[in-house]
Coordinates of C-alpha atoms and ligand atoms in Angstrom, one line a residue:
X1 CA 56.2 63.7 41.6
X2 CA 58.1 62.1 38.7
X3 CA 55.8 59.2 38.0
X4 CA 57.6 58.2 34.8
X5 CA 59.8 55.2 34.7
X6 CA 63.2 55.9 33.1
X7 CA 63.5 55.4 29.3
X8 CA 65.5 52.4 28.3
X9 CA 67.0 54.0 25.2
X10 CA 67.7 57.3 23.6
X11 CA 65.8 58.6 20.7
X12 CA 67.9 59.3 17.5
X13 CA 65.5 59.7 14.7
X14 CA 65.7 61.4 11.4
X15 CA 63.1 64.0 10.9
X16 CA 61.5 64.0 7.5
X17 CA 57.8 64.8 7.0
X18 CA 57.9 63.9 3.3
X19 CA 54.4 62.3 3.4
X20 CA 53.0 65.7 4.1
X21 CA 51.8 67.8 1.2
X22 CA 54.4 70.3 0.2
X23 CA 52.4 73.4 1.4
X24 CA 52.3 72.2 5.0
X25 CA 55.7 70.5 5.1
X26 CA 57.5 73.6 6.2
X27 CA 55.1 74.5 9.0
X28 CA 54.6 71.0 10.5
X29 CA 58.1 69.9 9.9
X30 CA 59.4 73.0 11.6
X31 CA 57.1 72.4 14.6
X32 CA 58.3 68.9 14.8
X33 CA 61.9 69.9 14.7
X34 CA 61.3 72.4 17.5
X35 CA 59.7 69.7 19.6
X36 CA 62.4 67.2 19.0
X37 CA 65.0 69.8 19.9
X38 CA 63.0 70.4 23.0
X39 CA 63.0 66.7 24.0
X40 CA 66.7 66.3 23.4
X41 CA 67.8 69.5 25.1
X42 CA 66.5 68.4 28.5
X43 CA 67.8 65.5 30.5
X44 CA 65.4 62.6 30.3
X45 CA 64.6 62.5 34.0
X46 CA 64.4 66.2 34.6
X47 CA 60.7 66.4 34.5
X48 CA 57.7 64.1 33.9
X49 CA 56.9 65.6 30.6
X50 CA 60.2 64.9 28.8
X51 CA 60.9 61.2 29.6
X52 CA 59.9 58.7 26.9
X53 CA 58.1 55.5 27.5
X54 CA 60.6 52.6 27.9
X55 CA 59.5 50.6 24.9
X56 CA 59.7 51.1 21.2
X57 CA 57.1 48.8 19.7
X58 CA 54.4 46.2 20.7
X59 CA 57.1 43.5 21.1
X60 CA 59.2 45.6 23.5
X61 CA 56.1 46.4 25.5
X62 CA 55.1 42.7 25.6
X63 CA 58.5 42.0 27.2
X64 CA 57.7 44.5 29.9
X65 CA 54.3 42.9 30.5
X66 CA 55.9 39.4 30.5
X67 CA 58.6 40.6 33.0
X68 CA 55.8 41.8 35.2
X69 CA 54.2 38.4 35.0
X70 CA 51.1 39.7 33.2
X71 CA 51.4 37.8 29.9
X72 CA 50.2 34.3 29.3
X73 CA 51.6 32.6 26.1
X74 CA 49.2 30.0 24.8
X75 CA 51.1 27.5 22.7
X76 CA 48.5 24.8 22.2
X77 CA 46.6 25.1 18.9
X78 CA 43.5 27.3 19.1
X79 CA 40.8 27.9 16.5
X80 CA 40.3 31.6 15.6
X81 CA 36.7 30.7 14.8
X82 CA 35.1 31.5 18.2
X83 CA 37.4 29.3 20.3
X84 CA 40.0 32.2 20.7
X85 CA 37.2 34.5 21.8
X86 CA 35.7 31.9 24.2
X87 CA 39.1 31.4 25.9
X88 CA 39.6 35.2 26.1
X89 CA 36.1 35.8 27.5
X90 CA 36.5 33.0 30.1
X91 CA 40.0 34.1 31.1
X92 CA 38.8 37.7 31.7
X93 CA 35.7 37.1 33.8
X94 CA 37.9 38.5 36.7
X95 CA 39.7 41.8 36.8
X96 CA 43.4 42.1 36.0
X97 CA 43.6 38.9 33.9
X98 CA 46.8 38.6 32.0
X99 CA 47.3 39.6 28.3
X100 CA 46.9 36.5 26.1
X101 CA 49.3 35.7 23.3
X102 CA 47.9 32.9 21.1
X103 CA 50.9 31.4 19.4
X104 CA 49.5 28.6 17.3
X105 CA 46.3 29.2 15.4
X106 CA 44.3 26.8 13.3
X107 CA 43.7 28.1 9.7
X108 CA 46.8 30.3 10.0
X109 CA 49.0 30.0 6.9
X110 CA 51.2 33.0 7.6
X111 CA 52.9 32.1 10.9
X112 CA 50.9 34.9 12.6
X113 CA 50.0 35.1 16.3
X114 CA 47.1 36.9 18.0
X115 CA 47.3 39.1 21.1
X116 CA 44.0 39.4 23.1
X117 CA 43.2 41.3 26.3
X118 CA 46.1 43.6 25.5
X119 CA 45.0 46.2 28.1
X120 CA 41.5 45.1 29.1
X121 CA 40.7 45.7 32.8
X122 CA 44.4 46.2 33.7
X123 CA 45.3 49.6 34.9
X124 CA 48.8 48.2 35.4
X125 CA 49.3 47.4 31.7
X126 CA 47.9 50.9 30.9
X127 CA 50.7 52.2 33.2
X128 CA 53.3 50.1 31.5
X129 CA 52.1 51.5 28.1
X130 CA 52.2 55.2 29.0
X131 CA 55.3 54.9 31.3
X132 CA 53.7 55.4 34.7
X133 CA 54.4 53.6 37.9
X134 CA 51.9 50.6 37.9
X135 CA 51.4 51.0 41.6
X136 CA 49.8 54.4 41.3
X137 CA 46.1 54.5 42.3
X138 CA 43.5 55.0 39.6
X139 CA 43.0 58.6 40.7
X140 CA 46.7 59.3 40.5
X141 CA 46.8 57.8 37.0
X142 CA 43.9 60.0 35.9
X143 CA 45.9 63.1 37.1
X144 CA 49.0 61.9 35.3
X145 CA 47.0 61.2 32.2
X146 CA 45.6 64.8 32.1
X147 CA 49.1 66.0 32.0
X148 CA 50.3 63.7 29.3
X149 CA 47.2 64.0 27.0
X150 CA 47.7 67.7 26.7
X151 CA 51.1 67.4 25.1
X152 CA 51.8 67.2 21.4
X153 CA 54.9 65.8 19.7
X154 CA 55.0 65.6 15.9
X155 CA 55.7 62.2 14.2
X156 CA 59.0 61.5 12.5
X157 CA 59.9 59.5 9.4
X158 CA 62.3 56.6 9.3
X159 CA 63.8 55.0 6.2
X160 CA 61.7 52.3 4.7
X161 CA 64.6 49.9 4.8
X162 CA 65.0 50.4 8.5
X163 CA 61.3 50.0 9.3
X164 CA 60.5 46.6 11.0
X165 CA 57.1 46.5 9.3
X166 CA 58.9 46.1 6.0
X167 CA 60.4 42.7 6.7
X168 CA 57.8 41.2 4.4
X169 CA 56.2 43.2 1.6
X170 CA 53.5 41.8 -0.7
X171 CA 51.8 43.6 -3.6
X172 CA 48.5 43.2 -5.3
X173 CA 47.9 39.6 -6.4
X174 CA 50.6 38.2 -4.0
X175 CA 48.3 39.2 -1.1
X176 CA 45.9 36.7 0.5
X177 CA 44.5 38.0 3.8
X178 CA 42.5 34.8 4.3
X179 CA 45.9 33.3 5.3
X180 CA 45.7 35.2 8.6
X181 CA 44.0 33.9 11.6
X182 CA 41.4 36.7 11.7
X183 CA 39.0 35.8 14.6
X184 CA 35.3 35.4 14.5
X185 CA 34.3 36.3 18.1
X186 CA 30.6 35.6 18.8
X187 CA 28.2 33.1 17.3
X188 CA 26.1 35.8 15.8
X189 CA 29.0 37.9 14.3
X190 CA 28.7 38.6 10.6
X191 CA 32.1 37.2 9.7
X192 CA 35.8 37.1 10.6
X193 CA 37.2 40.4 11.8
X194 CA 40.9 41.0 10.8
X195 CA 40.5 44.5 12.4
X196 CA 39.2 45.1 15.9
X197 CA 42.4 46.1 17.9
X198 CA 43.5 48.0 14.8
X199 CA 44.1 51.5 13.7
X200 CA 43.1 53.1 10.4
X201 CA 44.8 56.2 8.9
X202 CA 43.0 58.5 6.5
X203 CA 43.7 62.0 5.4
X204 CA 41.5 64.9 4.7
X205 CA 41.8 66.2 1.1
X206 CA 41.6 69.9 2.1
X207 CA 43.9 70.0 5.1
X208 CA 46.1 66.9 4.8
X209 CA 45.5 66.1 8.5
X210 CA 46.1 62.5 9.1
X211 CA 43.4 60.8 11.3
X212 CA 44.0 57.7 13.3
X213 CA 40.8 55.8 14.2
X214 CA 39.9 52.4 15.6
X215 CA 37.2 51.1 13.2
X216 CA 36.3 47.4 12.8
X217 CA 37.2 45.6 9.7
X218 CA 35.5 42.4 8.4
X219 CA 37.3 40.1 6.1
X220 CA 35.5 39.7 2.8
X221 CA 38.1 38.0 0.7
X222 CA 41.9 37.7 -0.1
X223 CA 42.1 41.5 -0.9
X224 CA 38.8 42.9 0.3
X225 CA 38.1 44.2 3.8
X226 CA 34.9 45.9 5.0
X227 CA 35.4 49.1 7.0
X228 CA 32.7 50.3 9.4
X229 CA 32.8 53.9 10.5
X230 CA 29.7 55.3 12.3
X231 CA 28.3 58.7 11.6
X232 CA 30.5 61.6 12.7
X233 CA 33.7 59.6 12.8
X234 CA 36.7 61.3 11.2
X235 CA 37.4 58.3 9.0
X236 CA 33.9 58.7 7.5
X237 CA 34.3 62.5 7.1
X238 CA 37.6 62.0 5.3
X239 CA 36.1 59.3 3.0
X240 CA 33.1 61.4 2.1
X241 CA 35.3 64.4 1.3
X242 CA 37.4 62.3 -1.1
X243 CA 34.3 60.8 -2.7
X244 CA 32.7 64.2 -3.1
X245 CA 35.7 65.1 -5.3
X246 CA 35.1 61.9 -7.3
X247 CA 38.3 60.4 -6.0
X248 CA 38.9 57.1 -4.1
X249 CA 39.8 57.4 -0.4
X250 CA 43.2 56.0 0.4
X251 CA 43.6 54.2 3.7
X252 CA 46.4 52.5 5.7
X253 CA 45.3 50.0 8.4
X254 CA 47.5 48.3 11.0
X255 CA 46.3 45.1 12.5
X256 CA 49.1 44.6 15.0
X257 CA 49.8 47.9 16.8
X258 CA 51.4 49.2 19.9
X259 CA 49.0 50.0 22.8
X260 CA 49.4 53.8 22.7
X261 CA 48.4 54.1 19.0
X262 CA 45.5 51.7 19.7
X263 CA 44.3 53.7 22.7
X264 CA 44.6 57.1 20.9
X265 CA 42.9 55.8 17.8
X266 CA 39.9 55.1 20.0
X267 CA 39.8 58.6 21.6
X268 CA 37.9 61.4 19.9
X269 CA 39.9 64.6 19.3
X270 CA 39.1 67.7 17.1
X271 CA 38.3 67.0 13.5
X272 CA 41.4 68.8 12.4
X273 CA 43.7 67.3 15.0
X274 CA 45.9 64.3 14.2
X275 CA 46.1 61.6 16.9
X276 CA 49.7 60.9 15.8
X277 CA 50.7 64.1 17.6
X278 CA 48.8 63.2 20.8
X279 CA 50.3 59.7 20.7
X280 CA 53.8 61.3 20.5
X281 CA 52.9 63.5 23.5
X282 CA 51.7 60.5 25.6
X283 CA 54.8 58.5 24.7
X284 CA 57.2 61.4 25.3
X285 CA 58.7 60.7 21.9
X286 CA 57.6 60.9 18.3
X287 CA 55.5 58.2 16.6
X288 CA 57.8 56.6 13.9
X289 CA 56.3 56.5 10.4
X290 CA 57.7 55.3 7.1
X291 CA 56.9 55.5 3.4
X292 CA 54.1 53.5 1.9
X293 CA 54.3 52.0 -1.6
X294 CA 51.0 52.7 -3.1
X295 CA 49.0 55.3 -1.2
X296 CA 50.1 58.9 -0.2
X297 CA 49.7 58.1 3.5
X298 CA 52.6 57.1 5.8
X299 CA 52.6 53.7 7.6
X300 CA 53.5 53.0 11.2
X301 CA 57.1 51.8 11.0
X302 CA 57.0 49.5 14.0
X303 CA 53.6 47.9 13.4
X304 CA 53.2 44.2 13.0
X305 CA 50.9 44.0 9.9
X306 CA 49.8 46.9 7.7
X307 CA 47.8 47.1 4.6
X308 CA 47.5 49.9 2.1
X309 CA 44.3 50.2 0.2
X310 CA 41.6 52.3 -1.4
X311 CA 37.9 52.8 -0.8
X312 CA 36.1 53.3 -4.2
X313 CA 32.9 55.2 -4.2
X314 CA 29.9 52.8 -4.4
X315 CA 31.9 49.7 -3.7
X316 CA 29.9 48.3 -0.8
X317 CA 29.3 44.8 0.7
X318 CA 27.1 43.6 3.6
X319 CA 29.0 44.0 6.9
X320 CA 28.3 43.0 10.5
X321 CA 26.9 42.6 13.0
X322 CA 29.6 42.3 15.7
X323 CA 29.2 41.6 19.4
X324 CA 29.8 45.0 21.0
X325 CA 31.2 46.6 24.1
X326 CA 27.7 46.8 25.5
X327 CA 27.6 43.0 25.8
X328 CA 25.0 42.8 23.0
X329 CA 25.1 42.6 19.2
X330 CA 25.4 46.0 17.6
X331 CA 23.8 47.3 14.4
X332 CA 22.2 45.0 11.9
X333 CA 24.1 43.8 8.9
X334 CA 24.3 46.6 6.3
X335 CA 26.1 47.6 3.2
X336 CA 29.5 49.2 4.1
X337 CA 32.5 50.4 2.1
X338 CA 35.2 47.9 1.1
X339 CA 38.9 48.5 1.2
X340 CA 40.6 47.1 -2.0
X341 CA 44.0 46.1 -0.6
X342 CA 47.0 47.1 -2.8
X343 CA 50.1 46.3 -0.6
X344 CA 50.8 44.5 2.6
X345 CA 53.7 45.0 5.0
X346 CA 54.5 42.7 7.9
X347 CA 57.0 41.6 10.4
X348 CA 57.9 37.9 10.5
X349 CA 55.5 36.0 12.7
X350 CA 53.3 39.1 13.1
X351 CA 51.2 39.6 16.2
X352 CA 47.7 40.7 15.3
X353 CA 46.0 42.7 18.1
X354 CA 42.4 41.5 18.5
X355 CA 40.0 43.4 20.7
X356 CA 37.2 41.3 22.2
X357 CA 34.0 43.3 22.7
X358 CA 32.1 42.0 25.7
X359 CA 30.8 43.1 29.1
X360 CA 33.3 44.1 31.7
X361 CA 35.8 43.0 32.7
X362 CA 36.2 41.0 29.4
X363 CA 36.1 44.1 27.1
X364 CA 39.3 45.4 25.6
X365 CA 37.8 48.9 26.2
X366 CA 38.3 48.8 30.0
X367 CA 40.7 50.4 32.4
X368 CA 42.6 52.6 29.9
X369 CA 39.4 54.0 28.5
X370 CA 37.9 54.7 31.9
X371 CA 41.1 56.6 32.9
X372 CA 41.4 58.6 29.7
X373 CA 37.7 59.5 29.6
X374 CA 37.8 60.6 33.3
X375 CA 40.9 62.7 32.5
X376 CA 39.1 64.4 29.7
X377 CA 36.0 65.0 31.7
X378 CA 38.1 66.8 34.4
X379 CA 39.8 68.8 31.7
X380 CA 36.4 69.9 30.4
X381 CA 35.1 70.9 33.8
X382 CA 38.3 72.9 34.5
X383 CA 38.0 74.7 31.2
X384 CA 34.4 75.6 32.0
X385 CA 35.6 77.1 35.2
X386 CA 33.3 75.4 37.8
X387 CA 35.0 75.4 41.2
X388 CA 35.3 72.6 43.7
X389 CA 35.6 69.5 41.5
X390 CA 38.2 67.2 43.0
X391 CA 37.9 64.0 41.0
X392 CA 35.8 62.1 38.4
X393 CA 35.6 58.5 37.3
X394 CA 33.8 56.9 34.3
X395 CA 33.5 53.4 35.7
X396 CA 34.6 50.7 33.2
X397 CA 32.0 48.2 34.4
X398 CA 29.3 50.6 33.1
X399 CA 29.6 49.6 29.5
X400 CA 33.3 50.4 29.1
X401 CA 33.1 53.7 30.9
X402 CA 30.2 55.0 28.8
X403 CA 27.3 54.5 31.3
X404 CA 28.1 56.1 34.6
X405 CA 30.3 59.1 35.7
X406 CA 30.9 59.8 39.3
X407 CA 32.1 63.3 40.1
X408 CA 33.6 64.2 43.5
X409 CA 33.3 67.8 44.7
X410 CA 33.8 70.2 47.6
X411 CA 30.3 71.8 48.1
X412 CA 30.8 75.5 48.5
X413 CA 27.4 77.1 48.0
X414 CA 23.7 76.3 47.7
X415 CA 23.0 74.8 44.3
X416 CA 26.7 73.9 43.7
X417 CA 26.1 70.1 43.4
X418 CA 23.2 70.7 40.9
X419 CA 25.5 72.9 38.8
X420 CA 28.3 70.3 38.8
X421 CA 25.9 67.5 37.9
X422 CA 24.4 69.4 35.0
X423 CA 27.8 70.6 33.6
X424 CA 29.3 67.1 34.0
X425 CA 26.3 65.5 32.2
X426 CA 26.7 67.8 29.1
X427 CA 30.4 68.5 28.9
X428 CA 31.9 67.3 25.6
X429 CA 33.9 64.4 27.1
X430 CA 30.9 63.0 29.1
X431 CA 27.8 63.9 27.1
X432 CA 27.8 60.9 24.7
X433 CA 25.8 58.0 26.0
X434 CA 26.4 58.6 29.8
X435 CA 23.1 57.8 31.6
X436 CA 23.9 58.2 35.3
X437 CA 25.9 61.1 36.7
X438 CA 26.5 60.9 40.4
X439 CA 27.9 63.7 42.5
X440 CA 29.7 62.8 45.8
X441 CA 31.4 64.8 48.4
X442 CA 35.2 65.2 48.4
X443 CA 35.7 62.6 51.2
X444 CA 34.4 59.9 48.8
X445 CA 36.9 58.4 46.3
X446 CA 34.9 58.4 43.0
X447 CA 37.0 55.5 41.7
X448 CA 36.0 53.3 44.6
X449 CA 32.6 51.7 43.9
X450 CA 32.1 50.7 47.6
X451 CA 32.5 54.3 48.7
X452 CA 30.1 55.5 46.0
X453 CA 27.5 52.8 47.0
X454 CA 27.9 54.1 50.6
X455 CA 27.3 57.7 49.6
X456 CA 24.2 56.8 47.5
X457 CA 22.8 54.8 50.4
X458 CA 23.4 57.4 53.1
X459 CA 23.5 60.9 51.6
X460 CA 21.0 60.7 48.8
X461 CA 17.3 61.1 49.2
X462 CA 15.9 59.9 45.9
X463 CA 12.7 61.8 46.0
X464 CA 14.7 65.1 46.4
X465 CA 18.0 64.3 44.8
X466 CA 17.4 62.9 41.3
X467 CA 16.7 65.0 38.2
X468 CA 16.3 63.9 34.6
X469 CA 17.6 65.3 31.3
X470 CA 15.7 64.2 28.3
X471 CA 16.4 63.9 24.6
X472 CA 20.2 63.8 25.2
X473 CA 23.0 62.7 22.9
X474 CA 23.2 58.9 22.7
X475 CA 23.8 56.0 20.3
X476 CA 21.9 53.2 18.8
X477 CA 24.4 50.9 20.4
X478 CA 22.7 51.5 23.7
X479 CA 20.2 48.6 23.6
X480 CA 17.5 50.7 25.3
X481 CA 17.7 53.1 22.4
X482 CA 17.8 50.6 19.5
X483 CA 14.2 51.0 18.2
X484 CA 14.8 50.4 14.5
X485 CA 14.3 53.5 12.3
X486 CA 14.3 55.9 15.3
X487 CA 17.2 58.2 16.1
X488 CA 18.7 57.5 19.5
X489 CA 17.6 60.2 21.9
X490 CA 18.9 59.3 25.3
X491 CA 18.2 60.5 28.8
X492 CA 20.3 61.1 31.9
X493 CA 19.7 60.8 35.6
X494 CA 21.5 63.4 37.7
X495 CA 21.9 62.0 41.2
X496 CA 23.0 64.2 44.0
X497 CA 24.7 61.8 46.5
X498 CA 26.4 64.7 48.4
X499 CA 25.4 65.5 51.9
X500 CA 22.2 67.7 51.6
X501 CA 23.5 71.2 51.5
X502 CA 20.4 72.6 53.3
X503 CA 21.2 70.5 56.3
X504 CA 25.0 70.2 56.0
X505 CA 25.7 71.5 59.5
X506 CA 23.3 69.0 61.1
X507 CA 24.4 66.1 59.0
X508 CA 25.6 63.3 61.3
X509 CA 29.4 63.0 61.6
X510 CA 30.8 59.9 59.9
X511 CA 32.7 57.3 62.0
X512 CA 36.3 58.0 61.2
X513 CA 39.6 56.9 62.8
X514 CA 41.8 59.4 64.6
X515 CA 44.9 60.1 62.6
X516 CA 47.4 59.4 65.4
X517 CA 45.8 56.0 66.0
X518 CA 45.8 55.2 62.3
X519 CA 49.5 56.0 62.1
X520 CA 50.2 53.9 65.1
X521 CA 48.5 50.9 63.6
X522 CA 50.2 51.4 60.3
X523 CA 53.6 51.4 62.1
X524 CA 52.5 48.1 63.8
X525 CA 50.9 46.5 60.7
X526 CA 53.6 44.0 59.8
X527 CA 54.3 43.2 63.4
X528 CA 50.6 42.3 63.8
X529 CA 51.1 39.7 61.1
X530 CA 49.5 41.3 58.0
X531 CA 51.3 40.5 54.7
X532 CA 49.5 43.0 52.5
X533 CA 50.2 46.7 52.9
X534 CA 47.8 48.7 55.2
X535 CA 44.9 50.6 53.5
X536 CA 45.7 54.2 52.6
X537 CA 43.2 56.4 54.6
X538 CA 43.0 60.1 53.9
X539 CA 40.0 61.2 55.9
X540 CA 40.2 61.3 59.8
X541 CA 38.2 62.2 62.8
X542 CA 38.5 66.0 63.4
X543 CA 40.6 66.7 66.5
Ligands
FMN1 C1 38.0 48.0 19.8 C2 37.3 49.2 19.3 C3 36.5 49.0 18.1 C4 35.8 50.1 17.6 N1 35.0 49.9 16.5 C5 34.5 51.0 15.9 C6 33.8 50.8 14.6 O1 33.7 49.7 14.1 N2 33.3 51.9 14.0 C7 33.4 53.2 14.6 O2 32.9 54.1 14.0 N3 34.0 53.3 15.8 C8 34.6 52.3 16.4 N4 35.2 52.4 17.6 C9 35.2 53.8 18.3 C10 36.2 54.7 17.6 O3 37.5 54.2 17.6 C11 36.3 56.1 18.4 O4 35.0 56.6 18.2 C12 37.3 57.0 17.8 O5 37.1 58.3 18.4 C13 37.3 57.2 16.3 O6 38.3 58.0 15.9 P1 37.9 59.5 15.3 O7 37.4 60.3 16.5 O8 39.2 60.0 14.8 O9 36.9 59.2 14.3 C14 35.9 51.4 18.2 C15 36.7 51.5 19.3 C16 37.4 50.4 19.8 C17 38.3 50.6 21.0
MN2 MN1 40.1 61.9 15.0

């Protein structure tokens, strides 16, 4: 099935990896050239993997969202100090709320706008971002995502003069970031956050690999921004490597960014892998970068607002806390590195992307994250080689997809469900945080909470079917693990909600429709007066 919508334009980009260090230019540049040739040599609609997304930047994508009726422009003045977050939270207490473009913001002196709930709980906006049919089911989007996330396309370089982000360039003392409507979200937040729906680029001094990470950034002053990277994050590894050499760590941060770079910046890949290549693979076209002025990193050519800066060893200021994706405040205020801003690039009336962290469905880490995490869990299980896994879903309502994973399987032998549960619980994509791993049979759609509740209530015998793993990988952001001064050792419940394998032959048959009757009713559905389409049933009474 070609699930991609057709690209709206052709790609004609000049390839020039001049930001790369000379020793890797040849290799990476050559690979990129090969991949571009590959893209161009095939007709755009020939196969799913070579069509590009039908947008070029955040503004283009917002037009698609607007045309789909999923963008609300708020023209009335709104205070970025907590009021913007309050409106966003209240507007998103139901699933599939529209994206919110705040066009008039108190305290704004730059003519900036703020986009909130960019993706949130909307799998349709995820589909519009990655070029899928928005009507696909969640399970179909997970399958398509597995395909896309495995591709790599090298970024390309566009001339600085042609880069939209260079409409306005300010240097050193010309810069005053307090002119931007950086939101304060929750009453207990430690300050205004210019960066939440952001991306931060750093490089590793040994390899030159450019990392893209979403790390929060608190505004300290006109040219000073706090950068919080938690332990193990690649931005922190890069920073420590530069500082170990006695050199400052250069960074580029974008505060208004397209949805694919935002989504990829929040996914963990290998330490030596650049998210820029994965983003290209997902978009079916290269990420466009351009030259910076001060640092040796590239800047995203189509971003809305970008800063170049440096982190100096020992330059720390108190940072945080911030209301988190768990629905609680995160870590205590602590000294964190500060970016000294050297240059600013912006489009006119830039759109800052702000990510509200809150409990579902108000959290920016919602549908997209659940789909991507599920895709990567299924990739891991396939790589391990366990048979019979037919689906998985990391439900977004479970703390943005971190808390619960449901895995659907075809039971093939005694002990099979226990094996799938244990492997799912500890596979790299699912091991962090996840507390509840639930195995269901293949007739249960793991993305449908009602089906999962049914399986738990009718096929699971708690005294027999629950095992615990102790001292597992977790995070202090889990409020049940936040004892100050202690490392976060988590635990996991493995819940077998499959039909008991021992008694599978005696297990009562479920009440199912006969297929011929289902099809007859589907044919009569409209005639019977139903306006909505009939439900898609896939499991029927055996003939
Ligand atoms: C909106 C949002 C805010 C985030 N804030 C932070 C943060 O402040 N610090 C952090 O270390 N990770 C944060 N993350 C998670 C990282 O983006 C994620 O772990 C990502 O994998 C980091 O990239 P890396 O793997 O290249 O280090 C945030 C994610 C999102 C979506
Ligand atoms: Mn990374």
